[in-house]
Short mmCIF file of C-alpha atoms and ligand atoms in Angstrom, two decimals:
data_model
loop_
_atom_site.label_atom_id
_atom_site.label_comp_id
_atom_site.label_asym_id
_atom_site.label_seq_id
_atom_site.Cartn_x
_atom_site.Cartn_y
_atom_site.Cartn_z
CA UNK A 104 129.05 82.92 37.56
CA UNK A 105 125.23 82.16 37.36
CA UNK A 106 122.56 84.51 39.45
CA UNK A 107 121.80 81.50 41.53
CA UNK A 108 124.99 80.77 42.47
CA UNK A 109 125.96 84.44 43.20
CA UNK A 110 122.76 84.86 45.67
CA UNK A 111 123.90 81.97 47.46
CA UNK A 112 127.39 82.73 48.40
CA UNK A 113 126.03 86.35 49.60
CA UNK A 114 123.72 84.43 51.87
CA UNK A 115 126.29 82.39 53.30
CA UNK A 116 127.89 85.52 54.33
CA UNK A 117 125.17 86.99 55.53
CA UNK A 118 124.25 83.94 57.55
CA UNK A 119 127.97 84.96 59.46
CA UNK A 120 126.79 88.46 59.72
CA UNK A 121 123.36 87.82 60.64
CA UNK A 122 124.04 89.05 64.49
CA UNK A 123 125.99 91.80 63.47
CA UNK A 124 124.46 94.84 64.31
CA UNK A 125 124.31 97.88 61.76
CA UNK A 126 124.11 95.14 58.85
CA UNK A 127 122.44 97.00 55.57
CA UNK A 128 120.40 95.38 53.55
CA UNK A 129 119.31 97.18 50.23
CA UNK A 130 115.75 96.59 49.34
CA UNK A 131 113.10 98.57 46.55
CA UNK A 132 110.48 100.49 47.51
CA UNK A 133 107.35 98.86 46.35
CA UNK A 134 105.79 102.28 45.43
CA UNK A 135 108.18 104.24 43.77
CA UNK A 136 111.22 101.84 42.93
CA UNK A 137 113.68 103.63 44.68
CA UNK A 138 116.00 101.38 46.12
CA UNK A 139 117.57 102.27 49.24
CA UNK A 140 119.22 100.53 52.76
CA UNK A 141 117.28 99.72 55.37
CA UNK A 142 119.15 97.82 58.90
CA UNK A 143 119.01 94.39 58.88
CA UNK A 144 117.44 94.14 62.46
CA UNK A 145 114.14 95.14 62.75
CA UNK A 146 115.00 96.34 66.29
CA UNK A 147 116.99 99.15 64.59
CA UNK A 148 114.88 101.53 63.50
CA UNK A 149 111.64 102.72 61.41
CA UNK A 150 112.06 103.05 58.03
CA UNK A 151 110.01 105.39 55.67
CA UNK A 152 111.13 105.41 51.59
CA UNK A 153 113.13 108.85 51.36
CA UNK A 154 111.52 109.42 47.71
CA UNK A 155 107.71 108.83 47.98
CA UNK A 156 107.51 107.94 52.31
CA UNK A 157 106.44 104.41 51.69
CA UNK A 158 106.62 102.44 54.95
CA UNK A 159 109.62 100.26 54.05
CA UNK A 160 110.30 98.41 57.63
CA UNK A 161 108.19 98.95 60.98
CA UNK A 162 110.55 99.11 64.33
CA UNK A 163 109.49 96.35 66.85
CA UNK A 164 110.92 94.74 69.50
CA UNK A 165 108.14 91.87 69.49
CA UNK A 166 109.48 88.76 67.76
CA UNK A 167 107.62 85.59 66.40
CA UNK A 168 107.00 84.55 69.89
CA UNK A 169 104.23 87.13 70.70
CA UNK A 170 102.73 86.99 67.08
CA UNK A 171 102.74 82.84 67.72
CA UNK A 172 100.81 84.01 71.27
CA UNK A 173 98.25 86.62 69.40
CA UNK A 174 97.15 84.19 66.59
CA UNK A 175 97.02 81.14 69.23
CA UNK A 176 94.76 83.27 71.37
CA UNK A 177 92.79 84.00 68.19
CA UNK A 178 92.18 81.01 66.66
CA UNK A 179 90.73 80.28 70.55
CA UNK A 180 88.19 83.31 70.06
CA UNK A 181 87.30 82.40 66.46
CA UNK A 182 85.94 79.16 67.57
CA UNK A 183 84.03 81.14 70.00
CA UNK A 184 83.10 83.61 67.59
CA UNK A 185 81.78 81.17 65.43
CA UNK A 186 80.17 78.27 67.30
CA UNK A 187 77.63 81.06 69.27
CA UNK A 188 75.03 82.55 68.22
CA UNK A 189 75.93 85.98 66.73
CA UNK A 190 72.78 88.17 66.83
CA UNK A 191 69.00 87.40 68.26
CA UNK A 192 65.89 89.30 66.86
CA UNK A 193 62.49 89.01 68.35
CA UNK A 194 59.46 89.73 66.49
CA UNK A 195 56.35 89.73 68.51
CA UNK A 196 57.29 86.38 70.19
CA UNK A 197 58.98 84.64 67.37
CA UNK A 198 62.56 84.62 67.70
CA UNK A 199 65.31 84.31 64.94
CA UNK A 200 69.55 83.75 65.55
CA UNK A 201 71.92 84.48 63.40
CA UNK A 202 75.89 82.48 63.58
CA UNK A 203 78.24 84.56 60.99
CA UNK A 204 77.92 81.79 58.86
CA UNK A 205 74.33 81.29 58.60
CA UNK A 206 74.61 85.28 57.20
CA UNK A 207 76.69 83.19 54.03
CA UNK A 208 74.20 80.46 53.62
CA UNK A 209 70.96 82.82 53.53
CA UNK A 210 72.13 84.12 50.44
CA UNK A 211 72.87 80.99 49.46
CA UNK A 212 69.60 79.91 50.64
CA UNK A 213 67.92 82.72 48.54
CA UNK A 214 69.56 82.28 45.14
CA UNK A 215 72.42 84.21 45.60
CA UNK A 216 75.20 81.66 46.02
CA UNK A 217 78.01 84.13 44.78
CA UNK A 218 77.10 86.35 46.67
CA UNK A 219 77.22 83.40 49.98
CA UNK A 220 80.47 82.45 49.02
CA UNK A 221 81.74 85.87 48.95
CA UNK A 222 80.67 86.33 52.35
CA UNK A 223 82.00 83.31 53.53
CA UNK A 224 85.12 83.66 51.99
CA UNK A 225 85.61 87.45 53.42
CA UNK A 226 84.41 87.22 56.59
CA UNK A 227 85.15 83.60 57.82
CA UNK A 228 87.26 81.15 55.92
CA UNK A 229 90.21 83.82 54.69
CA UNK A 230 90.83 85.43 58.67
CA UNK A 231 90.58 81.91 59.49
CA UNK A 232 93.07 80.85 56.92
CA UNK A 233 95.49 83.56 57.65
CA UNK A 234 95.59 82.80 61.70
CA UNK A 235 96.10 78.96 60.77
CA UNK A 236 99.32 79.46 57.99
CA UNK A 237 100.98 82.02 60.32
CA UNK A 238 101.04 79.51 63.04
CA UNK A 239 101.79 76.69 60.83
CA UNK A 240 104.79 79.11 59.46
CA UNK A 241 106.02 80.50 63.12
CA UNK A 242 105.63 77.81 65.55
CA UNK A 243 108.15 75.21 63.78
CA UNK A 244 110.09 78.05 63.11
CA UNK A 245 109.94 79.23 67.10
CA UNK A 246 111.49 75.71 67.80
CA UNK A 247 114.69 75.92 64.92
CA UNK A 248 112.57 73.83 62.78
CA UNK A 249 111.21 74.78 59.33
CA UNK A 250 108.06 73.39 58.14
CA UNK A 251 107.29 71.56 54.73
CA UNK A 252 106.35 74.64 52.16
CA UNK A 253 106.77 76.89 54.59
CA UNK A 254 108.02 80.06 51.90
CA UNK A 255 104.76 79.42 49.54
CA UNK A 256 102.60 79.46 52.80
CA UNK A 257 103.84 82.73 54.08
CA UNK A 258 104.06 84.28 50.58
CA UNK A 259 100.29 83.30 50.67
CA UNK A 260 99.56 85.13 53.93
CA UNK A 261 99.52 88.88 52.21
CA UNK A 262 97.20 87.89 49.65
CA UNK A 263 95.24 86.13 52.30
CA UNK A 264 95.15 89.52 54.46
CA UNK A 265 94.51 91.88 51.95
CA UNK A 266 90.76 89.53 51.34
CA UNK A 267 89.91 88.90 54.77
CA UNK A 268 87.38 91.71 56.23
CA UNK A 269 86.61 91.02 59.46
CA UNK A 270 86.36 94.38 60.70
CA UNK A 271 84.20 95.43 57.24
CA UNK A 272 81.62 92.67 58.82
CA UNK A 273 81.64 93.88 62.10
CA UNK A 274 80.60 97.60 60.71
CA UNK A 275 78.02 95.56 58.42
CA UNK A 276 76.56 94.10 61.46
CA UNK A 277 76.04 97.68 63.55
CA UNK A 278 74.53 99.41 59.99
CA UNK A 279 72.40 96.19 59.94
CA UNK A 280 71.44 96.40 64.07
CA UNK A 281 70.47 99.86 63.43
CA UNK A 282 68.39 99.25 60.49
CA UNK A 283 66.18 96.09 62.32
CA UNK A 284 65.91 98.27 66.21
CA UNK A 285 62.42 99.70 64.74
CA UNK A 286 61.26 96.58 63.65
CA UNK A 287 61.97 94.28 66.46
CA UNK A 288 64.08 93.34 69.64
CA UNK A 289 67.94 92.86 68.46
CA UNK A 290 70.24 91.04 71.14
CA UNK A 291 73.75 90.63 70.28
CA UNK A 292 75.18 87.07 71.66
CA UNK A 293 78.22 85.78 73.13
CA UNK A 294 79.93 85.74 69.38
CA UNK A 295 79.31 89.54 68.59
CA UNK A 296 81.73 90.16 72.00
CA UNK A 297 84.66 86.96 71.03
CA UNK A 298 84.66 88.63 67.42
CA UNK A 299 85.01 92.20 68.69
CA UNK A 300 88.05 90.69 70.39
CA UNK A 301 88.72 88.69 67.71
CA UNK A 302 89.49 91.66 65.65
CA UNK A 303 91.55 93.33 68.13
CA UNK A 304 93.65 90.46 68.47
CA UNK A 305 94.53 90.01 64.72
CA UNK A 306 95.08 93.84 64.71
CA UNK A 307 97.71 93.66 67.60
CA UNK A 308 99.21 90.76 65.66
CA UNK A 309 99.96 92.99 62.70
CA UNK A 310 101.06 96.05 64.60
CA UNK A 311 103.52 94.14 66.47
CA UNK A 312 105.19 92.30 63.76
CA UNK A 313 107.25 92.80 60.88
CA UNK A 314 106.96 89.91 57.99
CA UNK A 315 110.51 90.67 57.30
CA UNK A 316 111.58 89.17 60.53
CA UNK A 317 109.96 85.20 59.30
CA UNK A 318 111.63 85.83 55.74
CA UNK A 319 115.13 86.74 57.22
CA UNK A 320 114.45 83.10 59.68
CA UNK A 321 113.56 81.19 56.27
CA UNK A 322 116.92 82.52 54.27
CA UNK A 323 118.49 85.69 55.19
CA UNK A 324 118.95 88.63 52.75
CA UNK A 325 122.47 89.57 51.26
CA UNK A 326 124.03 92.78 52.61
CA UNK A 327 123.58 95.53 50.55
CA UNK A 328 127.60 95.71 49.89
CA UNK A 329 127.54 91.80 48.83
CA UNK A 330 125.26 93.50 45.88
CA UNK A 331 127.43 96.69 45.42
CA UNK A 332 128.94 95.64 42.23
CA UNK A 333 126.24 93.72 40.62
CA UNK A 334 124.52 95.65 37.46
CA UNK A 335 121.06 97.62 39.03
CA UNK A 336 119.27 96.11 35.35
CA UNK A 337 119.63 92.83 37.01
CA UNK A 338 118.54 92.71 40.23
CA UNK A 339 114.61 92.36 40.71
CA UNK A 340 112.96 93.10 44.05
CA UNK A 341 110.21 89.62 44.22
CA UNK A 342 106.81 91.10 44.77
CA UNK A 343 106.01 88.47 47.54
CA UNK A 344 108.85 88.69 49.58
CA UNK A 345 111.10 92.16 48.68
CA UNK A 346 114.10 90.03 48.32
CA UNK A 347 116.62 92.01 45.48
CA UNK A 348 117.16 89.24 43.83
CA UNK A 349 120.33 88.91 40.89
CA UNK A 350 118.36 87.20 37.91
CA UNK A 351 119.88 85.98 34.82
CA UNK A 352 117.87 84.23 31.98
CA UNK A 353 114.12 84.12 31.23
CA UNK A 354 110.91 83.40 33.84
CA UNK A 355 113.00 83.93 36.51
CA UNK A 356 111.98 83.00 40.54
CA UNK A 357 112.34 84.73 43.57
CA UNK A 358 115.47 82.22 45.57
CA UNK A 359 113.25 82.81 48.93
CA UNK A 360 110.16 82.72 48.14
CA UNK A 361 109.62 81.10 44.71
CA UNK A 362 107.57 83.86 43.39
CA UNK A 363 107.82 84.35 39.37
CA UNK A 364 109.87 87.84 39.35
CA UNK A 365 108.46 90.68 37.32
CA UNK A 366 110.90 94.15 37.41
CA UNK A 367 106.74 95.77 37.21
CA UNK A 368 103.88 93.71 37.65
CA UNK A 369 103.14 92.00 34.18
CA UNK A 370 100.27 94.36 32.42
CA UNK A 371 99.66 96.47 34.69
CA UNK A 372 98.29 99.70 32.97
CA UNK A 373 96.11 97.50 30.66
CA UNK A 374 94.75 95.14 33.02
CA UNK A 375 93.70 98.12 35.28
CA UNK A 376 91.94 99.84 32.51
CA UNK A 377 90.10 96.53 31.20
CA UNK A 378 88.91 96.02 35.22
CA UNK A 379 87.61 99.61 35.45
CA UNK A 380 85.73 99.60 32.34
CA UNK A 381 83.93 96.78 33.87
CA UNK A 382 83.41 98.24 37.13
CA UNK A 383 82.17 101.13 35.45
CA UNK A 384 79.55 99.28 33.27
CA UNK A 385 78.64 97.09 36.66
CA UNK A 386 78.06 100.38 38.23
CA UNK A 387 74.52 101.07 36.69
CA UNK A 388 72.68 98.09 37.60
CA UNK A 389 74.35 98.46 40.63
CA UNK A 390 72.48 101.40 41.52
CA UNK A 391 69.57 101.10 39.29
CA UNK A 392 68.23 97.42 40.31
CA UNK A 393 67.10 96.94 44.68
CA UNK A 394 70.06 95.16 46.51
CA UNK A 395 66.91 94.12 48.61
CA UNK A 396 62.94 93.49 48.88
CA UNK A 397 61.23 93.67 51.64
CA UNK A 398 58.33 91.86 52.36
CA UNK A 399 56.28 93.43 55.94
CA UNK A 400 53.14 91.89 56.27
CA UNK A 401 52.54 91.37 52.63
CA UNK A 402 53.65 94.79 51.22
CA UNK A 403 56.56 93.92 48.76
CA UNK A 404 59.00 96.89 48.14
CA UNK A 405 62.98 96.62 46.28
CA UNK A 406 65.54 99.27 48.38
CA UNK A 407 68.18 99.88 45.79
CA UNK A 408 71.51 101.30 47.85
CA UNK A 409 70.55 104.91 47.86
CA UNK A 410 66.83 104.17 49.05
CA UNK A 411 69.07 102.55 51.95
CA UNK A 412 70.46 105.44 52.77
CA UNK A 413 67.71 107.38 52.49
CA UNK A 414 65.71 105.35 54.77
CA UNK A 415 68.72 105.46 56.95
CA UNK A 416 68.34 109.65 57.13
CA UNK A 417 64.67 109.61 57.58
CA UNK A 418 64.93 107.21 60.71
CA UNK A 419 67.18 110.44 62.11
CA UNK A 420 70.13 108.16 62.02
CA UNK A 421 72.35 110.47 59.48
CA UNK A 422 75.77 109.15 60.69
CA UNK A 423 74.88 105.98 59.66
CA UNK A 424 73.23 107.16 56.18
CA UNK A 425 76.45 109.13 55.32
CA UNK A 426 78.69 106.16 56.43
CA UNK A 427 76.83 104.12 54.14
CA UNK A 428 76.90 106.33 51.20
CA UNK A 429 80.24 106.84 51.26
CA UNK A 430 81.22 103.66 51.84
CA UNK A 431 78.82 102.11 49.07
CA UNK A 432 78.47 105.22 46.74
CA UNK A 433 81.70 107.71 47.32
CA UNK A 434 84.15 104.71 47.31
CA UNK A 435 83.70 103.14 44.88
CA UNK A 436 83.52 106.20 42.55
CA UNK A 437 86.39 107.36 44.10
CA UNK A 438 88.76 104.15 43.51
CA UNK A 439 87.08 104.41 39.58
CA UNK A 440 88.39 108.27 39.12
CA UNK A 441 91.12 108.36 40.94
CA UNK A 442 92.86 104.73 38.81
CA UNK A 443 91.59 106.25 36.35
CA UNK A 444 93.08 109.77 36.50
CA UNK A 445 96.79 107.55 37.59
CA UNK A 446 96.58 105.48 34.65
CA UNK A 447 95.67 108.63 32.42
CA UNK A 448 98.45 110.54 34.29
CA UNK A 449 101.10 107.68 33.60
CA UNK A 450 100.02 106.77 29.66
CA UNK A 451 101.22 110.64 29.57
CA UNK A 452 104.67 110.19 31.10
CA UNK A 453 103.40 113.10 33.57
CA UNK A 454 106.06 114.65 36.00
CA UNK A 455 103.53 116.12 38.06
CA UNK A 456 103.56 115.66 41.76
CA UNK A 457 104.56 111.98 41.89
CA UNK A 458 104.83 111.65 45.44
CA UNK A 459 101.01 113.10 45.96
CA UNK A 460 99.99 110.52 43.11
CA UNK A 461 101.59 107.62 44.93
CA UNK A 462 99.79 109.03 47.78
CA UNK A 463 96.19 109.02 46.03
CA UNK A 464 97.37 105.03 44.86
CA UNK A 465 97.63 104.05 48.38
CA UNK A 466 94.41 105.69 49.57
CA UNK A 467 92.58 104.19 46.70
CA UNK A 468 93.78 100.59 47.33
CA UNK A 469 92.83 101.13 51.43
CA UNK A 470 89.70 102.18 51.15
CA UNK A 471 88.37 99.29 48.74
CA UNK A 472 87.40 96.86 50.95
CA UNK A 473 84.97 99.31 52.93
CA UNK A 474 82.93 99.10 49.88
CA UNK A 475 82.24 95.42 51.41
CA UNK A 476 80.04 96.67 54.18
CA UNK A 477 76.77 96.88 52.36
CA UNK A 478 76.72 93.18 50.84
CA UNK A 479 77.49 92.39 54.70
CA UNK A 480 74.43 94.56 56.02
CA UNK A 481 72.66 92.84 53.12
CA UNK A 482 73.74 88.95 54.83
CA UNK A 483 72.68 90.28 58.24
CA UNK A 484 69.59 91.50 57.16
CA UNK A 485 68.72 88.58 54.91
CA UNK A 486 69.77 86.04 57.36
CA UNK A 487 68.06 87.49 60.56
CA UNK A 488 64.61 88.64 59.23
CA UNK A 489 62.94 85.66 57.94
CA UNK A 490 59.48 85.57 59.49
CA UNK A 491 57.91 84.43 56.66
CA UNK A 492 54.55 86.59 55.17
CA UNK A 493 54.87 89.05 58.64
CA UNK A 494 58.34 90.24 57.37
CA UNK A 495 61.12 88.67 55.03
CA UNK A 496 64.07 90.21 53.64
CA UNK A 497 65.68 88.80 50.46
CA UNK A 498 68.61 89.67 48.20
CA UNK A 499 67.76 91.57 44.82
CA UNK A 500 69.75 91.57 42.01
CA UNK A 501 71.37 95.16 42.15
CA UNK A 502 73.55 93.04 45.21
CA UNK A 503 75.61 90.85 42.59
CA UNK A 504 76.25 93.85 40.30
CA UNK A 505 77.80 95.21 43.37
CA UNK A 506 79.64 93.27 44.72
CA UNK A 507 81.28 92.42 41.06
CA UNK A 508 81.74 96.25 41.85
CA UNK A 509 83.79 96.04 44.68
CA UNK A 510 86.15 92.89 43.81
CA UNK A 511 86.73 94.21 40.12
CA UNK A 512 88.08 97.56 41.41
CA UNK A 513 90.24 96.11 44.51
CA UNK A 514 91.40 93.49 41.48
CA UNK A 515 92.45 96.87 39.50
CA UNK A 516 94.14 98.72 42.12
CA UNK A 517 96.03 95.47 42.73
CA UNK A 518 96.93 95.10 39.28
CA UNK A 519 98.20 98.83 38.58
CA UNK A 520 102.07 98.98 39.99
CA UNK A 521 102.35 102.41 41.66
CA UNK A 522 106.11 102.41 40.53
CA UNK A 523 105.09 103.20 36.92
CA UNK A 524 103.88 106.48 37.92
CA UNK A 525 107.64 107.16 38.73
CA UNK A 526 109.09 104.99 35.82
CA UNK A 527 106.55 107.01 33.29
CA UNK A 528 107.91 110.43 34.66
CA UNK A 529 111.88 109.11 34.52
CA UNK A 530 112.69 109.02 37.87
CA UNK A 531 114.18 105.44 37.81
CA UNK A 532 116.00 105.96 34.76
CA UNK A 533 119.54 106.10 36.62
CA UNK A 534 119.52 102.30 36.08
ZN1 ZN B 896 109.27 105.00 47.69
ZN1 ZN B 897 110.43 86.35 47.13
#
């Protein structure tokens, strides 16, 4: 019997058990590769992985339906967020606004269209995206109806939220508002309160739901006994969608989702290493070339990121300074050591605390996108002080090196599969 045909008859049975409370389903931990049963309801229970404490399933009671409300009311306050002005400054009588996107196209404006595209991508057009497919996903499903391309749209959606940074900008914006207060009058408009709600509202989304509970709508899993006798070597848990699927032949794709299966993700080790050794050569210009010049009343001065912070300390506003460093000179050093020190640590088949190193993985791919918030104070700033010769802000050079900083090394902790530090130290050898 063919893989295909084998995943479809378990389906079929699990379709008649769907309702059945205390269904197990077997899934992989996607940290350590332990595979384990988790119940089939999300109602039933939260589940941590028993090896490394992974969160394999959250408990909610709230379905699609409230999710469908959340993002509908979201979308509402992103078109809000959006269409208003964002910030105000005054300088001595002249007066300049700032929308979130004019903070993209003043970079653009200035040379620095990566950098513009960036910030449009992070801050606008990826939350933006992920609000729209989860509602083009849910509310067909909501109404027993399921919508063209519905599993490639959905699969999309985690990629999608691991690149939007909504709350990264919002940070950006107070750092920014607390760097301009000595200069000049800052107002925040009617967006800076919809996208504080904004944020909250796409938060809530996520607490409250469980992407399980759309995948078991589109095709339900198999019960963990329907894959009892099937040989562990060929069953692959699909990276987009944690089915364990029963693969047979080469390139094979996930039956849900359609993702190309991988039992590790293809590379890993030596993709990671090739995307920190450039972060680590971005890292000098970086900090040796000004993210910014400043230009007050004809004095013309670069700030690299550690003159920021400096600046920051001296104006007696030391929370902020150390917020900044670490987020712009800790972090990133950080994610480069400590990839570096897992990738080290598996190349030497090390047995040494593996549940503490999956630990340091997860930290290290969380705290990336906080490196964000200084190209985002850098867009505020650019976009809001443009008074021509009495005081202009534009983006230097040391910004692009940067931000190449930041994607490279959220690129290598996405690359690096945290399961090889257990495969390196034989832990998943039993199959
Ligand atoms: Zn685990
Ligand atoms: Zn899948």
């Amino acid at each position: 019997m063919s893989g295909a045909a084998y995943v479809h008859a378990s389906v079929h049975d699990a379709a008649a058990e769907i309702s059945t409370p205390g269904r197990l389903l077997l899934v992989e931990c996607e940290d350590c590769g332990l595979r384990q049963t988790i119940p089939s309801r999300v109602e039933d229970g939260h589940v941590d992985c028993v090896r490394c404490g992974a969160l394999l399933s959250k408990r909610t009671t709230r379905g699609v339906e409230q999710a469908i409300v959340l993002n509908m009311t979201a979308l509402i306050v992103f078109v809000l967020a959006n269409a208003f002005p964002f910030i105000t400054l005054n300088l001595q009588g002249r007066v300049q606004n700032a929308e979130i996107v004019s903070a993209a196209y003043a970079l653009y404006q200035d040379g620095m269209w990566e950098l513009g595209i960036l910030v449009l991508l992070f801050a606008i057009a990826l939350p933006l995206v992920k609000i729209l497919g989860n509602l083009y996903v849910m509310i067909p499903l909501h109404m027993g109806v399921r919508p063209p391309a519905a599993r490639f749209v959905f699969r999309w959606m985690e990629l999608v939220h691991r690149w939007a940074m909504m709350e990264v900008f919002l940070l950006g914006v107070i750092v920014g508002y607390v760097k301009l207060i000595s200069l000049a009058t800052v107002i925040f408009g009617i967006a800076s309160f919809s996208f504080v709600a904004l944020i909250i509202l796409v938060v809530a989304a996520e607490t409250f739901f469980e992407p399980r509970t759309v995948w078991e709508r589109l095709r339900p899993s198999p019960p963990a006994s329907a894959l009892a006798s099937i040989d562990p070597k060929e069953l692959i848990s699909c990276h987009g969608c944690g089915l364990l699927n029963h693969t047979v032949g080469a390139h094979p794709h996930c039956e849900r989702c359609d993702a190309p299966l991988h039992h590790r993700k293809p590379n890993g080790v030596a993709r990671a290493w090739a995307l920190i050794t450039t972060a680590i050569v971005l890292y000098f210009p970086a900090n040796i070339y000004p993210v910014m010049k400043l230009n007050f009343a004809g004095a013309k001065q670069g700030a690299t990121i550690l003159e920021g912070c400096k600046e920051l300390l001296f104006g007696g506003m030391w929370p902020l300074a150390l917020l900044v460093f670490f987020a712009s000179v800790t972090v990133p050093m950080l994610k480069l050591c400590g990839l570096g020190f897992l990738l080290v640590s598996v190349q030497r088949r090390s047995k040494w605390r593996l549940r503490e190193r999956t630990k340091i993985y997860r930290i290290v791919d969380a705290i990336g996108r906080w490196s964000m918030l200084d190209i985002f104070v850098l867009a505020i700033l650019v976009a809001l002080v443009r008074f021509g010769s009495l005081a202009t802000i534009t983006p230097g050079t040391g910004a692009i090196a940067f931000a190449a900083v930041v994607v490279t090394t959220m690129i290598a902790a996405e690359s690096f599969d945290p399961r090889q530090i257990w495969d390196a130290a034989g832990a998943n050898d039993e199959r």
